Short mmCIF file of N, CA and C in Angstrom, two decimals:
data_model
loop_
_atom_site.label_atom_id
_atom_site.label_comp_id
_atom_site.label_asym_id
_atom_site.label_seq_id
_atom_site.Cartn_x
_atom_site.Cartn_y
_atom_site.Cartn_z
N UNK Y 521 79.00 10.07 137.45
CA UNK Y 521 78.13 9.90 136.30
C UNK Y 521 77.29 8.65 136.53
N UNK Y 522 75.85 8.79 136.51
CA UNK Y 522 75.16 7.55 136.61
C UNK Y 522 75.19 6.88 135.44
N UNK Y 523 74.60 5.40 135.24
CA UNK Y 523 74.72 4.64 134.25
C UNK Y 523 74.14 5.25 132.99
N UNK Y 524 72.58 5.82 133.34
CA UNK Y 524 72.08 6.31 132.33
C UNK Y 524 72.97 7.20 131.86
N UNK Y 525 73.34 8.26 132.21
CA UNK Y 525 74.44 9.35 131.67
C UNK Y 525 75.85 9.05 131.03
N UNK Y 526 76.09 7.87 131.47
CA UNK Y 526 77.29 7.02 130.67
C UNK Y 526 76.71 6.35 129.79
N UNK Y 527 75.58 6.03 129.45
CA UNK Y 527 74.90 5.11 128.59
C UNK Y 527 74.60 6.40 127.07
N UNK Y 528 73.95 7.16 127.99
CA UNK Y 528 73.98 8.65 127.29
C UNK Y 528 75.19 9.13 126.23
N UNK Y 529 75.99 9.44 127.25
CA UNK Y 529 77.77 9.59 126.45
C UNK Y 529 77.90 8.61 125.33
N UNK Y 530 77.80 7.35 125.94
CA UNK Y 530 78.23 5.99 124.81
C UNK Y 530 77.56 6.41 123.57
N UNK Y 531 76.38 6.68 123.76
CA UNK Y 531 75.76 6.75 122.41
C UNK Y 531 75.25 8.03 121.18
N UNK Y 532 76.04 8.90 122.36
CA UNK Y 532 75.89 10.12 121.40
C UNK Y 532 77.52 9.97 120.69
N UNK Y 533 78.56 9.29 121.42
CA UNK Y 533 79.93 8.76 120.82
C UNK Y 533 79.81 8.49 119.71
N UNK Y 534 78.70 7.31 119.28
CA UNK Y 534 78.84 6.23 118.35
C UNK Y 534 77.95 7.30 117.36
N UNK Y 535 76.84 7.77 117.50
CA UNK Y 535 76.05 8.43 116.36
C UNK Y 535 77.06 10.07 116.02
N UNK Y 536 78.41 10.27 116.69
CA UNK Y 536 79.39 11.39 116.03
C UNK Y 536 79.97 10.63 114.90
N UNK Y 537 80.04 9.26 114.83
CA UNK Y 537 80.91 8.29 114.03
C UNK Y 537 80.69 8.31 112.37
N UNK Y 538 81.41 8.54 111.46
CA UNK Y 538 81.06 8.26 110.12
C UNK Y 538 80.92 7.13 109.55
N UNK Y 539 81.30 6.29 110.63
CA UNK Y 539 80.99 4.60 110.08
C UNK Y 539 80.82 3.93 111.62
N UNK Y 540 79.65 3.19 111.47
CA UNK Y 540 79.92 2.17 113.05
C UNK Y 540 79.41 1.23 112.33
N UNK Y 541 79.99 0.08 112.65
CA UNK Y 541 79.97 -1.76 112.32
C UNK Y 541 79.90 -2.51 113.24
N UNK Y 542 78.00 -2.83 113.53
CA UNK Y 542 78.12 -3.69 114.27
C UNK Y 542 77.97 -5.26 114.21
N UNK Y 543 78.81 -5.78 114.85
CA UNK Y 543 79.13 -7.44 114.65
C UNK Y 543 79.12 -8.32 115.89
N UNK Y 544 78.92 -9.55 116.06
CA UNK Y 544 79.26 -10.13 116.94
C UNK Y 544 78.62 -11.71 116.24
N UNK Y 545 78.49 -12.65 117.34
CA UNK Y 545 77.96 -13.94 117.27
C UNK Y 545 76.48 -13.96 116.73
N UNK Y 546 75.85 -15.19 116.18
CA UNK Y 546 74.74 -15.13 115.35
C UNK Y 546 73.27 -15.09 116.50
N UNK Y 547 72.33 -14.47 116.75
CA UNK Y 547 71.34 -14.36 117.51
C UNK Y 547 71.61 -13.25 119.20
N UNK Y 548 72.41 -12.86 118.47
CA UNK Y 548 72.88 -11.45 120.00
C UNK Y 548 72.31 -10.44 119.65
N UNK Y 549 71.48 -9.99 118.80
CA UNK Y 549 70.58 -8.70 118.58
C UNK Y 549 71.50 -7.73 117.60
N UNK Y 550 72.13 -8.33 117.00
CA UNK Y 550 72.95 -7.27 115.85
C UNK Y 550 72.15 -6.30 115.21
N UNK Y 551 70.64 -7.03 114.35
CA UNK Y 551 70.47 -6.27 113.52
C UNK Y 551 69.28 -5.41 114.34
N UNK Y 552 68.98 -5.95 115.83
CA UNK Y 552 68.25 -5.18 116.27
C UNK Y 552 68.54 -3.95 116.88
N UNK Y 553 69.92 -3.96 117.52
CA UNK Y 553 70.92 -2.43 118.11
C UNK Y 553 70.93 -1.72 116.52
N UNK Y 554 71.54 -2.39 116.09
CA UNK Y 554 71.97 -1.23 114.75
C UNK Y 554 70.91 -0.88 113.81
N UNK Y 555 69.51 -1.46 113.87
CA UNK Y 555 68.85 -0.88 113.49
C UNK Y 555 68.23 0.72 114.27
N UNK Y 556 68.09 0.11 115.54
CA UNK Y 556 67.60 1.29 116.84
C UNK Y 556 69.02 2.31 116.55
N UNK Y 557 69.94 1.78 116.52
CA UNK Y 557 71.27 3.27 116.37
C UNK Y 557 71.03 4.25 115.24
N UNK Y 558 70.61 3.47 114.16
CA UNK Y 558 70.31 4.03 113.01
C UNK Y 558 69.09 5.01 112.75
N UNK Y 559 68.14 4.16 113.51
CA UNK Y 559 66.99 5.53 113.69
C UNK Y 559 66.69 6.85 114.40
N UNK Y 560 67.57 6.59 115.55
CA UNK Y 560 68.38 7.71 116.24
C UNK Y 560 69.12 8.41 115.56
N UNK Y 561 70.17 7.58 114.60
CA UNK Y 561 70.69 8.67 113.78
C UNK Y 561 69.68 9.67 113.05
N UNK Y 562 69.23 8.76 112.55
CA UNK Y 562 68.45 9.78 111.30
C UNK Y 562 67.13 10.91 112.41
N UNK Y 563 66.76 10.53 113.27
CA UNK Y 563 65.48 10.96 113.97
C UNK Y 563 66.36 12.97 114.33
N UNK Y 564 68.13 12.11 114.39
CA UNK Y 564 69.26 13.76 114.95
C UNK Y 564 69.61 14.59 113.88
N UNK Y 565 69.00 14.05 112.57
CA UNK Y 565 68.99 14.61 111.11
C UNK Y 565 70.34 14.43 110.37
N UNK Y 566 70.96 13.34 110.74
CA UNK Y 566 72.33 12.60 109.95
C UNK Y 566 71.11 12.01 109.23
N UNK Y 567 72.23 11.84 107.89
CA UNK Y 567 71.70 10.86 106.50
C UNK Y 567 72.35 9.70 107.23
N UNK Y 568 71.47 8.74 106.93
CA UNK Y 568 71.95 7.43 107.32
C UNK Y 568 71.52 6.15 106.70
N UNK Y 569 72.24 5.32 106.53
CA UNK Y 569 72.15 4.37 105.66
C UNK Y 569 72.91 3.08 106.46
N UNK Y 570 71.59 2.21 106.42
CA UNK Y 570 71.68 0.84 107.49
C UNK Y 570 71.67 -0.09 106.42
N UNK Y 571 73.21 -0.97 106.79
CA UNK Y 571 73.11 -2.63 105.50
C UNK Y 571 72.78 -3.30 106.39
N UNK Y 572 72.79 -4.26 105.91
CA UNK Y 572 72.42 -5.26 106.38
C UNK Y 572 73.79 -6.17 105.19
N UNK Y 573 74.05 -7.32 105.67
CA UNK Y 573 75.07 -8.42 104.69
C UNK Y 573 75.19 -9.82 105.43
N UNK Y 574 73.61 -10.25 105.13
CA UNK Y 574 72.82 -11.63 105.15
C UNK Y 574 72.27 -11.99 104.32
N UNK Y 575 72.68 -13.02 103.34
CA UNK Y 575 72.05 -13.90 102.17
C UNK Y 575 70.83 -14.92 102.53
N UNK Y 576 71.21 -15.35 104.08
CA UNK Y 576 70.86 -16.50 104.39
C UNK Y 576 69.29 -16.21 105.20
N UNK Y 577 69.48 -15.28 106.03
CA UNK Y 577 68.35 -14.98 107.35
C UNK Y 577 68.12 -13.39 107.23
N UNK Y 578 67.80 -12.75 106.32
CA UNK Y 578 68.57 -11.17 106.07
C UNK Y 578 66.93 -10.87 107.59
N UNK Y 579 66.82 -9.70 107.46
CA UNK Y 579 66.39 -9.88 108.99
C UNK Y 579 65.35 -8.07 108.92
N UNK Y 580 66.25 -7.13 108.51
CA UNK Y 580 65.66 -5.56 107.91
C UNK Y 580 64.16 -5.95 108.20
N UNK Y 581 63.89 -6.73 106.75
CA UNK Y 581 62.42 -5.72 106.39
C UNK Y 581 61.77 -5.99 107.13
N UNK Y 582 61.16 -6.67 108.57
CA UNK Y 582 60.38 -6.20 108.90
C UNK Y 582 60.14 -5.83 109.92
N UNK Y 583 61.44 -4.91 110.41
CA UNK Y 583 62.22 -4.05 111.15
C UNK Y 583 61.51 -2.98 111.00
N UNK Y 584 62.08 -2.65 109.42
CA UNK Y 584 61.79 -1.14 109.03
C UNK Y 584 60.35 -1.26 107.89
N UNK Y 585 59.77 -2.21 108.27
CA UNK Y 585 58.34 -2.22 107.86
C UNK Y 585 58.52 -2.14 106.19
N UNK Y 586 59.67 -2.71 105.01
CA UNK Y 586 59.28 -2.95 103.76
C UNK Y 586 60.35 -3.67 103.12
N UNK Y 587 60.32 -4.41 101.90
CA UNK Y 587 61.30 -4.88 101.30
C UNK Y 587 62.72 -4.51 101.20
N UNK Y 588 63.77 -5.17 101.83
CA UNK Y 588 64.73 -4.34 101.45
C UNK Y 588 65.94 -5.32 100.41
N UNK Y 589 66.59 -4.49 99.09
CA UNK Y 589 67.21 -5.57 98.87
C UNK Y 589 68.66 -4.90 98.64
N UNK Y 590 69.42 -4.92 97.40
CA UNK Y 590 70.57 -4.41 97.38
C UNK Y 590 71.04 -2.93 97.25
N UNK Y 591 69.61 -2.18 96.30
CA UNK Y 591 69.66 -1.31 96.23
C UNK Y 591 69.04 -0.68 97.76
N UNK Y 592 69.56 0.49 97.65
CA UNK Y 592 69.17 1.29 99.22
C UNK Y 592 68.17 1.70 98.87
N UNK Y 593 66.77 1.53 99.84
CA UNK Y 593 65.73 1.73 99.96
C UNK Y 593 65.24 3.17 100.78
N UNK Y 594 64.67 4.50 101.16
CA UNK Y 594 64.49 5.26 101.97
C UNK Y 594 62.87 4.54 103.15
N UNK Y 595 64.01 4.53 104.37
CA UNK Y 595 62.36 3.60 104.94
C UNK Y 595 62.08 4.64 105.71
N UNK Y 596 62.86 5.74 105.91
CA UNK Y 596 61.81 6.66 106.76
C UNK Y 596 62.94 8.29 106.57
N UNK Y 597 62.30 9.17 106.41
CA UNK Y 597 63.36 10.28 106.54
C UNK Y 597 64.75 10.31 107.02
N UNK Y 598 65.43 10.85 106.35
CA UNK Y 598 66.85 10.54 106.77
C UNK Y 598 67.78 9.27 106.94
N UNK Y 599 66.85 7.96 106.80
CA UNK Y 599 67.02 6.58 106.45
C UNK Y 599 66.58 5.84 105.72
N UNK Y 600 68.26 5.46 105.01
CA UNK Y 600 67.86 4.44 103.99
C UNK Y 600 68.50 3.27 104.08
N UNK Y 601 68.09 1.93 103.69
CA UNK Y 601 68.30 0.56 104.41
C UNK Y 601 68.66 -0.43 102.97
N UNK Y 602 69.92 -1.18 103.12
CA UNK Y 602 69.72 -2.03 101.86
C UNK Y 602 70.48 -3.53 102.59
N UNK Y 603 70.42 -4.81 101.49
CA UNK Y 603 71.02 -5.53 101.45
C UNK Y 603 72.38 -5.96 101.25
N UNK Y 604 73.63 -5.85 101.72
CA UNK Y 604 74.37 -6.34 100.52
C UNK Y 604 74.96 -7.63 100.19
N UNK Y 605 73.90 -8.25 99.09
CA UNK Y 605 73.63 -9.63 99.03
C UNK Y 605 75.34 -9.69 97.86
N UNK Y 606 76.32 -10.73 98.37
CA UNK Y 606 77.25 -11.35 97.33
C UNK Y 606 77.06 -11.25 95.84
N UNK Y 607 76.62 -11.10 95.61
CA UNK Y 607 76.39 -11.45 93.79
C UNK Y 607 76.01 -10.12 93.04
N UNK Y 608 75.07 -9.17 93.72
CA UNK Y 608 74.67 -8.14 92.92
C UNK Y 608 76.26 -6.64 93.43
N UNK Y 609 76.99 -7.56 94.48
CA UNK Y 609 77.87 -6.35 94.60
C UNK Y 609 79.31 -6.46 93.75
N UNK Y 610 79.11 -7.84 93.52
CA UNK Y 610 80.42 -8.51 92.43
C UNK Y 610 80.01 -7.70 91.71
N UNK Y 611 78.80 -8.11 91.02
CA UNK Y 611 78.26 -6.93 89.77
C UNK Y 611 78.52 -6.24 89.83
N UNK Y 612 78.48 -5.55 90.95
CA UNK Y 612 78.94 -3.71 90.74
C UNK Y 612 79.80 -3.50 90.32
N UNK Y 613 80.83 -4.35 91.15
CA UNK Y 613 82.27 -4.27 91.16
C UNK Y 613 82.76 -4.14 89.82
N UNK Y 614 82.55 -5.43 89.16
CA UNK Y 614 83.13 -5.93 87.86
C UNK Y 614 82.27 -4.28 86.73
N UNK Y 615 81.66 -4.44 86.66
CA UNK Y 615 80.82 -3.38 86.19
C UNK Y 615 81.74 -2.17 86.02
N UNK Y 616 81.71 -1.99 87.31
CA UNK Y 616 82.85 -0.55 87.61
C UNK Y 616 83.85 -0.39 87.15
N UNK Y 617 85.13 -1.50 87.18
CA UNK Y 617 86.17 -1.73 86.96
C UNK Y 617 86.45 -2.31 85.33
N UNK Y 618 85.27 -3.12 85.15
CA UNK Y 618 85.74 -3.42 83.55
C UNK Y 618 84.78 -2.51 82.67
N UNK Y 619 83.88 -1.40 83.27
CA UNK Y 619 83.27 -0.66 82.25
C UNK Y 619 82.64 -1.16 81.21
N UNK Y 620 81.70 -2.67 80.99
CA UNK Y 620 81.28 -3.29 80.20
C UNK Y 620 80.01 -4.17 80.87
N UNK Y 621 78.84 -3.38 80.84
CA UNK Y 621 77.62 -4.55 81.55
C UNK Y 621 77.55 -5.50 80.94
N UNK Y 622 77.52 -5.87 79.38
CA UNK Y 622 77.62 -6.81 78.41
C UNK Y 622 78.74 -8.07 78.56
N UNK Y 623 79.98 -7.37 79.53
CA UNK Y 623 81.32 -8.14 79.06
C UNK Y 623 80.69 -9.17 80.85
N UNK Y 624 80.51 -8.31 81.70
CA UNK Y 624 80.19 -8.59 82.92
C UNK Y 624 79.36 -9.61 83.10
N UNK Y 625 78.25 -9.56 82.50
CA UNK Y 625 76.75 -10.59 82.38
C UNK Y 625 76.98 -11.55 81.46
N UNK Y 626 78.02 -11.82 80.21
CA UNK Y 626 78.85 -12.94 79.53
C UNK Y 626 79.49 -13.77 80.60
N UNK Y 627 80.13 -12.91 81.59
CA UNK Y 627 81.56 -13.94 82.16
C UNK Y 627 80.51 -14.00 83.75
N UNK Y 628 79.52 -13.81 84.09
CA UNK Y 628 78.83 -14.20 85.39
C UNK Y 628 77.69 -15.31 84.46
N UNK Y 629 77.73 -15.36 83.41
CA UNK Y 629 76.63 -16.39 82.89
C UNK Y 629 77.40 -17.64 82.32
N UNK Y 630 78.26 -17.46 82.59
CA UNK Y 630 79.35 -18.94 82.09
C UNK Y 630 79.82 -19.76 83.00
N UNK Y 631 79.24 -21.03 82.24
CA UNK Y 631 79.23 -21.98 83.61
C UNK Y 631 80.17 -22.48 84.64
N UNK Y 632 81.67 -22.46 83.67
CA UNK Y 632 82.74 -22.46 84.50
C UNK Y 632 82.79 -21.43 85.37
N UNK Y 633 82.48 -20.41 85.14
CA UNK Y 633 82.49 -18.82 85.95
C UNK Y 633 81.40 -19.16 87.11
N UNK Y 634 80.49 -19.58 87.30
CA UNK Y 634 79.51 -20.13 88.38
C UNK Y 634 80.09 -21.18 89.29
N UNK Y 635 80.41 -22.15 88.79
CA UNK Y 635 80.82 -23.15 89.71
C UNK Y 635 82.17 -22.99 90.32
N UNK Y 636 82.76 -22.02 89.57
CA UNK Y 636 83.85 -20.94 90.80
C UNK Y 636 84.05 -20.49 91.75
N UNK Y 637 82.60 -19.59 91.07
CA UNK Y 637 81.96 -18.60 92.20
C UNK Y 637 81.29 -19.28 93.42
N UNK Y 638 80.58 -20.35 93.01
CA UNK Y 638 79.87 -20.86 94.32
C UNK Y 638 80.49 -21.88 95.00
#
């Protein structure tokens, strides 16, 4: 098997996958492989959906050419791209679990509850 054809294999491996997470050290091309994996996915007609979970340097939009934030965005057929920034996914969370947006946005707006959190 030549490299290309093992390179081949590798990556039709990873786009059979229902979840791939890619990670490593800060400036090694993370969000640039997993963006390129992702468009491959979707280009093979998998739904696919690329995070991103950077507060600091988030890196997407102008990757996939538009804003991206927590909510999932569709940036091109078969792909959709979001943020998941700390704070709006607590929200969810709490949201979900205590069934009260009112009770949720009281206890994230209280100051002891902030200087907790951060």
């Amino acid at each position: 098997m030549t490299g290309n054809e093992n390179a081949g294999a590798i990556g039709s491996a990873l786009l059979d996958r229902r979840l791939v997470m890619v990670t490593g050290k800060g400036g090694t091309g993370k969000t640039t492989f997993a963006s390129a994996l992702a468009m491959l996915s979707a280009k093979r007609g998998q739904k696919t959906l690329l995070c991103e979970i950077d507060s600091q340097h988030p890196a997407l939009a102008p990757i996939v050419g538009c804003p991206v934030g927590f909510e999932d965005v569709e940036v091109q057929p078969n792909l959709w791209a979001c943020n998941l920034l700390w704070e709006p996914c607590l929200k969810s969370y709490l949201v979900g679990a205590l069934r009260s947006t009112r009770l949720v946005n009281l206890m994230l707006s209280n100051a002891g509850m902030s200087r907790f959190l951060d």
